[in-house]
Short mmCIF file of C-alpha atoms in Angstrom, two decimals:
data_model
loop_
_atom_site.label_atom_id
_atom_site.label_comp_id
_atom_site.label_asym_id
_atom_site.label_seq_id
_atom_site.Cartn_x
_atom_site.Cartn_y
_atom_site.Cartn_z
CA MET S 21 195.33 145.72 -82.45
CA PHE S 22 194.74 149.09 -82.70
CA VAL S 23 194.16 150.73 -85.81
CA ILE S 24 195.22 154.53 -86.46
CA PHE S 25 194.22 156.38 -89.65
CA GLY S 26 195.64 159.69 -90.32
CA ALA S 27 198.59 158.55 -88.50
CA THR S 28 201.01 160.96 -90.66
CA GLY S 29 199.38 163.75 -88.73
CA HIS S 30 200.25 165.43 -85.41
CA VAL S 31 197.36 163.87 -83.87
CA GLY S 32 197.32 160.23 -85.51
CA HIS S 33 200.90 160.56 -84.86
CA ALA S 34 200.52 161.16 -81.05
CA SER S 35 198.09 158.59 -80.67
CA ALA S 36 200.08 156.31 -82.42
CA ALA S 37 203.13 156.72 -79.99
CA ALA S 38 201.46 157.08 -76.87
CA LEU S 39 199.82 153.61 -77.51
CA ARG S 40 203.20 152.13 -78.67
CA ARG S 41 204.80 153.62 -75.38
CA ALA S 42 202.07 151.83 -73.24
CA GLY S 43 203.06 148.46 -75.48
CA HIS S 44 199.93 148.01 -77.35
CA GLU S 45 200.01 146.69 -81.03
CA VAL S 46 199.37 149.31 -83.58
CA ARG S 47 198.64 149.34 -87.18
CA ALA S 48 199.35 152.81 -88.73
CA VAL S 49 197.26 153.47 -91.94
CA VAL S 50 198.89 155.32 -94.23
CA ARG S 51 198.26 156.66 -98.23
CA ASP S 52 201.73 157.03 -98.96
CA ALA S 53 204.66 154.56 -97.95
CA THR S 54 207.29 157.05 -97.86
CA GLN S 55 205.57 158.70 -95.27
CA ALA S 56 205.63 155.84 -93.02
CA ASP S 57 208.87 155.77 -91.87
CA THR S 58 208.84 157.37 -88.59
CA LEU S 59 205.91 155.47 -87.41
CA ALA S 60 207.91 152.29 -88.59
CA ALA S 61 210.87 153.45 -86.42
CA ILE S 62 208.29 153.37 -83.36
CA GLY S 63 206.94 150.11 -83.97
CA CYS S 64 203.67 150.37 -85.80
CA GLU S 65 202.67 147.88 -88.60
CA ILE S 66 202.16 150.15 -91.78
CA ALA S 67 199.09 149.40 -93.72
CA LEU S 68 198.69 151.01 -97.24
CA ALA S 69 195.00 152.32 -97.80
CA ASP S 70 192.73 153.94 -100.77
CA LEU S 71 190.21 156.09 -98.71
CA ASN S 72 187.97 156.13 -101.22
CA ASP S 73 187.79 152.36 -101.56
CA ALA S 74 185.58 150.31 -99.19
CA ASP S 75 187.51 147.14 -99.57
CA SER S 76 190.83 148.94 -99.13
CA VAL S 77 189.10 150.11 -95.69
CA ALA S 78 187.81 147.27 -94.67
CA ARG S 79 191.40 145.51 -95.00
CA ALA S 80 193.36 147.74 -92.85
CA ILE S 81 190.80 147.46 -89.96
CA ASP S 82 190.86 143.56 -90.34
CA GLY S 83 191.50 142.05 -86.70
CA ALA S 84 191.29 145.57 -85.20
CA HIS S 85 190.44 145.68 -81.47
CA ALA S 86 189.68 149.51 -81.80
CA VAL S 87 189.98 152.36 -84.56
CA GLN S 88 190.65 155.67 -84.50
CA TRP S 89 189.44 157.43 -87.55
CA LEU S 90 190.54 160.76 -88.86
CA CYS S 91 188.91 161.96 -92.21
CA PRO S 92 190.90 164.16 -93.99
CA VAL S 93 189.98 167.56 -95.65
CA PRO S 94 191.36 167.18 -99.49
CA ARG S 95 192.70 170.36 -99.85
CA GLU S 96 194.11 169.71 -103.35
CA HIS S 97 191.02 168.58 -104.78
CA ALA S 98 188.35 171.50 -106.63
CA ASP S 99 185.72 170.75 -104.46
CA PRO S 100 186.76 169.34 -100.96
CA ALA S 101 183.53 169.32 -99.52
CA ALA S 102 182.39 166.88 -102.04
CA ALA S 103 185.44 164.67 -101.91
CA MET S 104 185.47 164.70 -98.04
CA ARG S 105 181.89 163.63 -97.79
CA GLN S 106 182.83 160.58 -100.22
CA ILE S 107 185.83 159.47 -98.16
CA ILE S 108 183.22 159.58 -95.10
CA ASP S 109 180.81 157.63 -96.97
CA THR S 110 183.10 155.11 -98.10
CA GLY S 111 184.95 154.75 -94.73
CA VAL S 112 180.99 154.42 -92.93
CA ALA S 113 180.17 151.55 -95.60
CA ALA S 114 183.30 149.72 -94.44
CA PHE S 115 182.67 150.12 -90.82
CA ARG S 116 178.95 148.89 -91.48
CA ALA S 117 180.27 146.00 -93.32
CA ALA S 118 182.79 144.75 -90.86
CA ALA S 119 182.16 146.75 -87.14
CA PRO S 120 185.05 147.15 -85.16
CA PRO S 121 184.87 146.36 -81.67
CA ARG S 122 185.45 150.00 -80.99
CA LEU S 123 185.63 153.11 -83.01
CA LEU S 124 186.69 156.52 -82.52
CA ALA S 125 186.30 159.58 -84.89
CA LEU S 126 188.04 162.86 -84.53
CA SER S 127 185.68 165.58 -84.81
CA ASP S 128 185.50 169.59 -84.07
CA TYR S 129 183.71 172.33 -82.18
CA GLY S 130 180.85 173.66 -83.86
CA ALA S 131 180.10 169.68 -85.31
CA GLU S 132 176.49 169.66 -83.64
CA HIS S 133 175.46 172.59 -86.16
CA ALA S 134 173.81 170.91 -89.57
CA ASP S 135 174.63 174.10 -91.12
CA GLY S 136 176.11 177.34 -91.17
CA THR S 137 179.51 176.27 -89.90
CA GLY S 138 181.73 176.02 -93.41
CA ILE S 139 184.21 173.43 -93.17
CA THR S 140 182.47 172.41 -89.98
CA THR S 141 179.59 171.36 -91.15
CA LEU S 142 181.58 168.37 -92.72
CA PHE S 143 181.94 166.82 -89.51
CA HIS S 144 178.65 167.33 -88.65
CA TYR S 145 178.12 165.00 -91.40
CA LEU S 146 180.76 162.79 -90.07
CA GLU S 147 179.17 162.34 -86.97
CA THR S 148 175.63 161.78 -88.32
CA GLN S 149 176.66 159.28 -90.77
CA LEU S 150 179.04 157.09 -87.97
CA ARG S 151 175.94 156.87 -85.97
CA THR S 152 174.81 154.64 -88.41
CA VAL S 153 177.85 152.13 -87.52
CA PRO S 154 177.00 149.06 -85.15
CA ALA S 155 179.98 149.68 -83.19
CA PRO S 156 180.17 151.40 -79.56
CA LEU S 157 181.60 155.00 -80.79
CA THR S 158 183.25 158.16 -79.22
CA LEU S 159 183.05 161.28 -81.11
CA LEU S 160 186.17 163.78 -79.99
CA ARG S 161 185.64 167.05 -80.85
CA ALA S 162 188.57 169.23 -80.48
CA ALA S 163 189.00 173.04 -80.54
CA GLU S 164 191.08 174.78 -83.07
CA HIS S 165 194.46 173.62 -83.54
CA MET S 166 197.47 175.90 -81.89
CA GLN S 167 199.54 174.25 -84.91
CA ASN S 168 197.35 176.17 -87.63
CA TRP S 169 199.18 179.18 -86.67
CA ALA S 170 202.10 177.76 -88.20
CA ARG S 171 200.71 178.61 -91.64
CA VAL S 172 201.21 182.23 -91.31
CA LEU S 173 204.41 182.29 -88.96
CA PRO S 174 207.24 183.09 -91.85
CA VAL S 175 204.94 185.90 -92.85
CA ALA S 176 204.46 187.35 -89.33
CA LEU S 177 208.49 186.79 -88.95
CA ASP S 178 209.07 188.59 -92.29
CA ARG S 179 206.75 191.12 -91.83
CA GLY S 180 206.36 192.11 -88.37
CA VAL S 181 202.44 191.31 -88.95
CA LEU S 182 200.21 188.61 -87.67
CA PRO S 183 197.40 188.31 -90.03
CA SER S 184 194.21 186.71 -88.55
CA LEU S 185 190.56 186.21 -89.31
CA HIS S 186 189.51 186.45 -85.83
CA ASP S 187 187.06 189.39 -84.90
CA PRO S 188 187.75 191.65 -82.77
CA LEU S 189 191.54 190.36 -82.33
CA ASP S 190 190.88 190.61 -78.49
CA LYS S 191 188.39 188.01 -78.76
CA LEU S 192 189.29 184.78 -76.48
CA PHE S 193 188.58 181.54 -78.05
CA PRO S 194 189.04 178.19 -77.58
CA THR S 195 192.40 176.08 -78.93
CA VAL S 196 194.59 173.25 -78.28
CA ALA S 197 197.64 171.38 -78.94
CA ALA S 198 197.05 168.58 -81.65
CA GLN S 199 199.37 166.35 -79.39
CA ASP S 200 196.96 166.45 -76.47
CA VAL S 201 194.27 165.40 -78.95
CA GLY S 202 195.90 162.46 -80.22
CA GLU S 203 197.23 161.57 -76.24
CA LEU S 204 193.66 161.87 -75.00
CA ALA S 205 192.35 159.71 -78.17
CA ALA S 206 194.81 157.24 -77.29
CA GLN S 207 193.48 156.88 -73.72
CA LEU S 208 189.95 156.90 -74.76
CA LEU S 209 190.88 153.99 -77.21
CA VAL S 210 192.25 152.01 -74.20
CA ASP S 211 189.93 152.73 -71.61
CA GLY S 212 186.79 152.56 -73.74
CA GLY S 213 184.32 153.74 -71.09
CA PRO S 214 180.79 151.99 -69.93
CA ALA S 215 178.97 150.49 -72.93
CA ARG S 216 176.14 153.02 -74.06
CA ALA S 217 173.40 153.20 -76.48
CA THR S 218 174.39 156.91 -78.05
CA PRO S 219 177.76 157.76 -78.82
CA ARG S 220 179.99 159.23 -76.20
CA VAL S 221 181.00 162.74 -76.92
CA VAL S 222 184.16 164.27 -75.40
CA SER S 223 185.59 167.51 -75.87
CA ILE S 224 188.94 169.30 -75.81
CA GLU S 225 190.65 172.21 -75.30
CA GLY S 226 193.74 173.99 -73.73
CA LYS S 227 193.44 175.51 -70.16
CA GLU S 228 193.38 178.69 -71.11
CA ARG S 229 191.66 180.50 -74.08
CA VAL S 230 193.52 182.72 -76.00
CA SER S 231 193.10 186.05 -78.66
CA ALA S 232 195.10 186.81 -81.52
CA LEU S 233 196.78 189.53 -79.88
CA ASP S 234 198.15 187.05 -77.32
CA VAL S 235 199.42 184.96 -80.47
CA ALA S 236 201.10 188.11 -82.04
CA ARG S 237 202.55 188.83 -77.88
CA THR S 238 203.79 185.36 -77.65
CA LEU S 239 205.30 185.19 -81.01
CA ALA S 240 207.13 188.35 -80.21
CA GLU S 241 208.63 187.62 -77.15
CA LEU S 242 209.85 184.29 -78.39
CA SER S 243 211.49 185.35 -81.58
CA GLU S 244 212.65 188.67 -79.91
CA ARG S 245 211.23 190.60 -82.94
CA PRO S 246 208.10 192.91 -83.06
CA VAL S 247 205.02 191.31 -84.13
CA VAL S 248 201.58 192.81 -84.07
CA ALA S 249 198.45 191.00 -85.10
CA HIS S 250 196.31 192.76 -87.95
CA GLN S 251 192.49 192.15 -88.36
CA VAL S 252 192.14 191.10 -92.17
CA PRO S 253 189.03 193.25 -93.59
CA ARG S 254 186.38 190.70 -93.76
CA ASP S 255 185.88 191.83 -97.58
CA GLU S 256 189.55 190.49 -98.15
CA TRP S 257 189.12 187.13 -96.72
CA THR S 258 188.53 185.44 -99.98
CA ALA S 259 191.36 186.93 -101.88
CA VAL S 260 193.77 186.43 -98.81
CA LEU S 261 193.17 182.84 -98.89
CA ARG S 262 193.41 182.30 -102.74
CA GLY S 263 196.48 184.09 -102.43
CA ALA S 264 197.42 181.49 -100.10
CA GLY S 265 196.75 178.57 -102.40
CA LEU S 266 193.19 177.73 -101.63
CA GLY S 267 190.71 176.96 -104.06
CA GLU S 268 187.69 178.60 -104.52
CA ARG S 269 185.33 176.41 -102.58
CA HIS S 270 188.28 175.65 -100.05
CA ALA S 271 188.25 179.25 -99.56
CA GLN S 272 184.46 179.92 -99.41
CA LEU S 273 184.49 176.79 -96.52
CA ILE S 274 187.14 179.06 -94.37
CA VAL S 275 185.33 181.98 -95.00
CA ASP S 276 181.84 180.36 -93.78
CA LEU S 277 183.75 178.84 -90.86
CA TYR S 278 185.33 182.21 -89.71
CA ASP S 279 181.96 184.16 -89.76
CA ALA S 280 180.57 181.37 -87.39
CA HIS S 281 183.56 181.49 -85.31
CA ASN S 282 183.36 185.27 -85.20
CA ALA S 283 179.61 184.88 -84.39
CA GLY S 284 180.63 182.35 -81.53
CA ARG S 285 179.21 179.44 -83.08
CA ILE S 286 182.45 177.21 -83.12
CA ASP S 287 182.68 176.32 -79.02
CA VAL S 288 181.82 173.40 -77.06
CA GLU S 289 178.53 172.29 -77.07
CA ALA S 290 176.49 173.45 -74.42
CA ASN S 291 175.51 170.10 -72.68
CA ILE S 292 178.56 167.94 -73.28
CA SER S 293 179.69 166.78 -69.71
CA GLU S 294 182.78 164.91 -71.02
CA ARG S 295 185.13 167.98 -71.04
CA ARG S 296 189.11 167.59 -71.34
CA PHE S 297 191.44 170.17 -71.09
CA GLY S 298 195.34 169.70 -72.95
CA ALA S 299 198.26 170.59 -70.65
CA THR S 300 200.31 171.82 -73.47
CA THR S 301 200.61 175.87 -74.00
CA LEU S 302 200.42 178.34 -76.82
CA LYS S 303 203.70 179.21 -76.12
CA GLN S 304 204.93 175.91 -76.07
CA VAL S 305 203.52 175.04 -79.69
CA LEU S 306 205.01 178.41 -80.87
CA ARG S 307 208.38 177.54 -79.55
CA GLU S 308 208.53 174.41 -81.15
CA GLN S 309 206.84 175.88 -84.42
CA LEU S 310 209.43 178.71 -84.78
CA SER S 311 212.42 176.09 -84.22
CA ARG S 312 211.28 174.22 -87.18
CA VAL S 313 210.82 177.39 -89.37
CA ALA S 314 214.31 178.18 -88.05
CA ASP S 315 215.66 174.63 -88.99
CA ALA S 316 214.10 175.09 -92.80
CA GLN S 317 215.35 178.52 -93.27
CA THR S 318 218.99 177.16 -92.35
CA ALA S 319 218.18 173.95 -94.86
CA ALA S 320 217.52 176.39 -97.90
CA ARG S 321 220.60 178.29 -97.47
#
């Protein structure tokens, strides 16, 4: 039995689907049963779990051959960092009490840094705490997800301007499609790899690095509308993020993240030997996202 936390997200769903296609039993762990229909449709067993309750997490992993753990960022919480650390502590307590035979955690580029990287410091905390679990551990660090651009697509299409916190706009940065992360995670769960005393750290990004200018050009090509990249001035970042609905502390985590990103600190760790590259291109992801935007606009009419 493969247990997948965060199975309703892009990465978790891709992992669950890949495992089911290979004929494996999958238990999809969700927080809301109303979101489980697509997972049940592909043959997943559904488990409800409260991520702040160690007993609930322990029940979800009972009998697992391998566990994939994605710790969510509680975006609606007034203090998302504190809330995420609580979820991490709860999960680690459950894993230490009943260690699964194999454990894989989704992490981020830059997680090797203990501070100064905003929201990514939470993944450093996650990795540090998981190292105390007596189980073979794989840390899968992913670059920025291409799907994140979906948040600003409606604005870009409506105004012809793609807002970006990347500085400069022509700077190439690593990015990856969420489905490639999920499929690699499933592969690593199945393969396991050789037993080792230290965690296995694997990185994944797309085959080509891109810039904000590349994203704008691709959007313009696919939408057949003019789209230009716009570098949001540094002193406007907080106001823009707050205007997008982020709380004060969440906005600061993102500001700190992009300061680190623009300083070159959010990248693959220099000494990682296991580097993987996803096959999905930015163009493919943006085409899919534009189709979803069009469908949503049609449904709203």
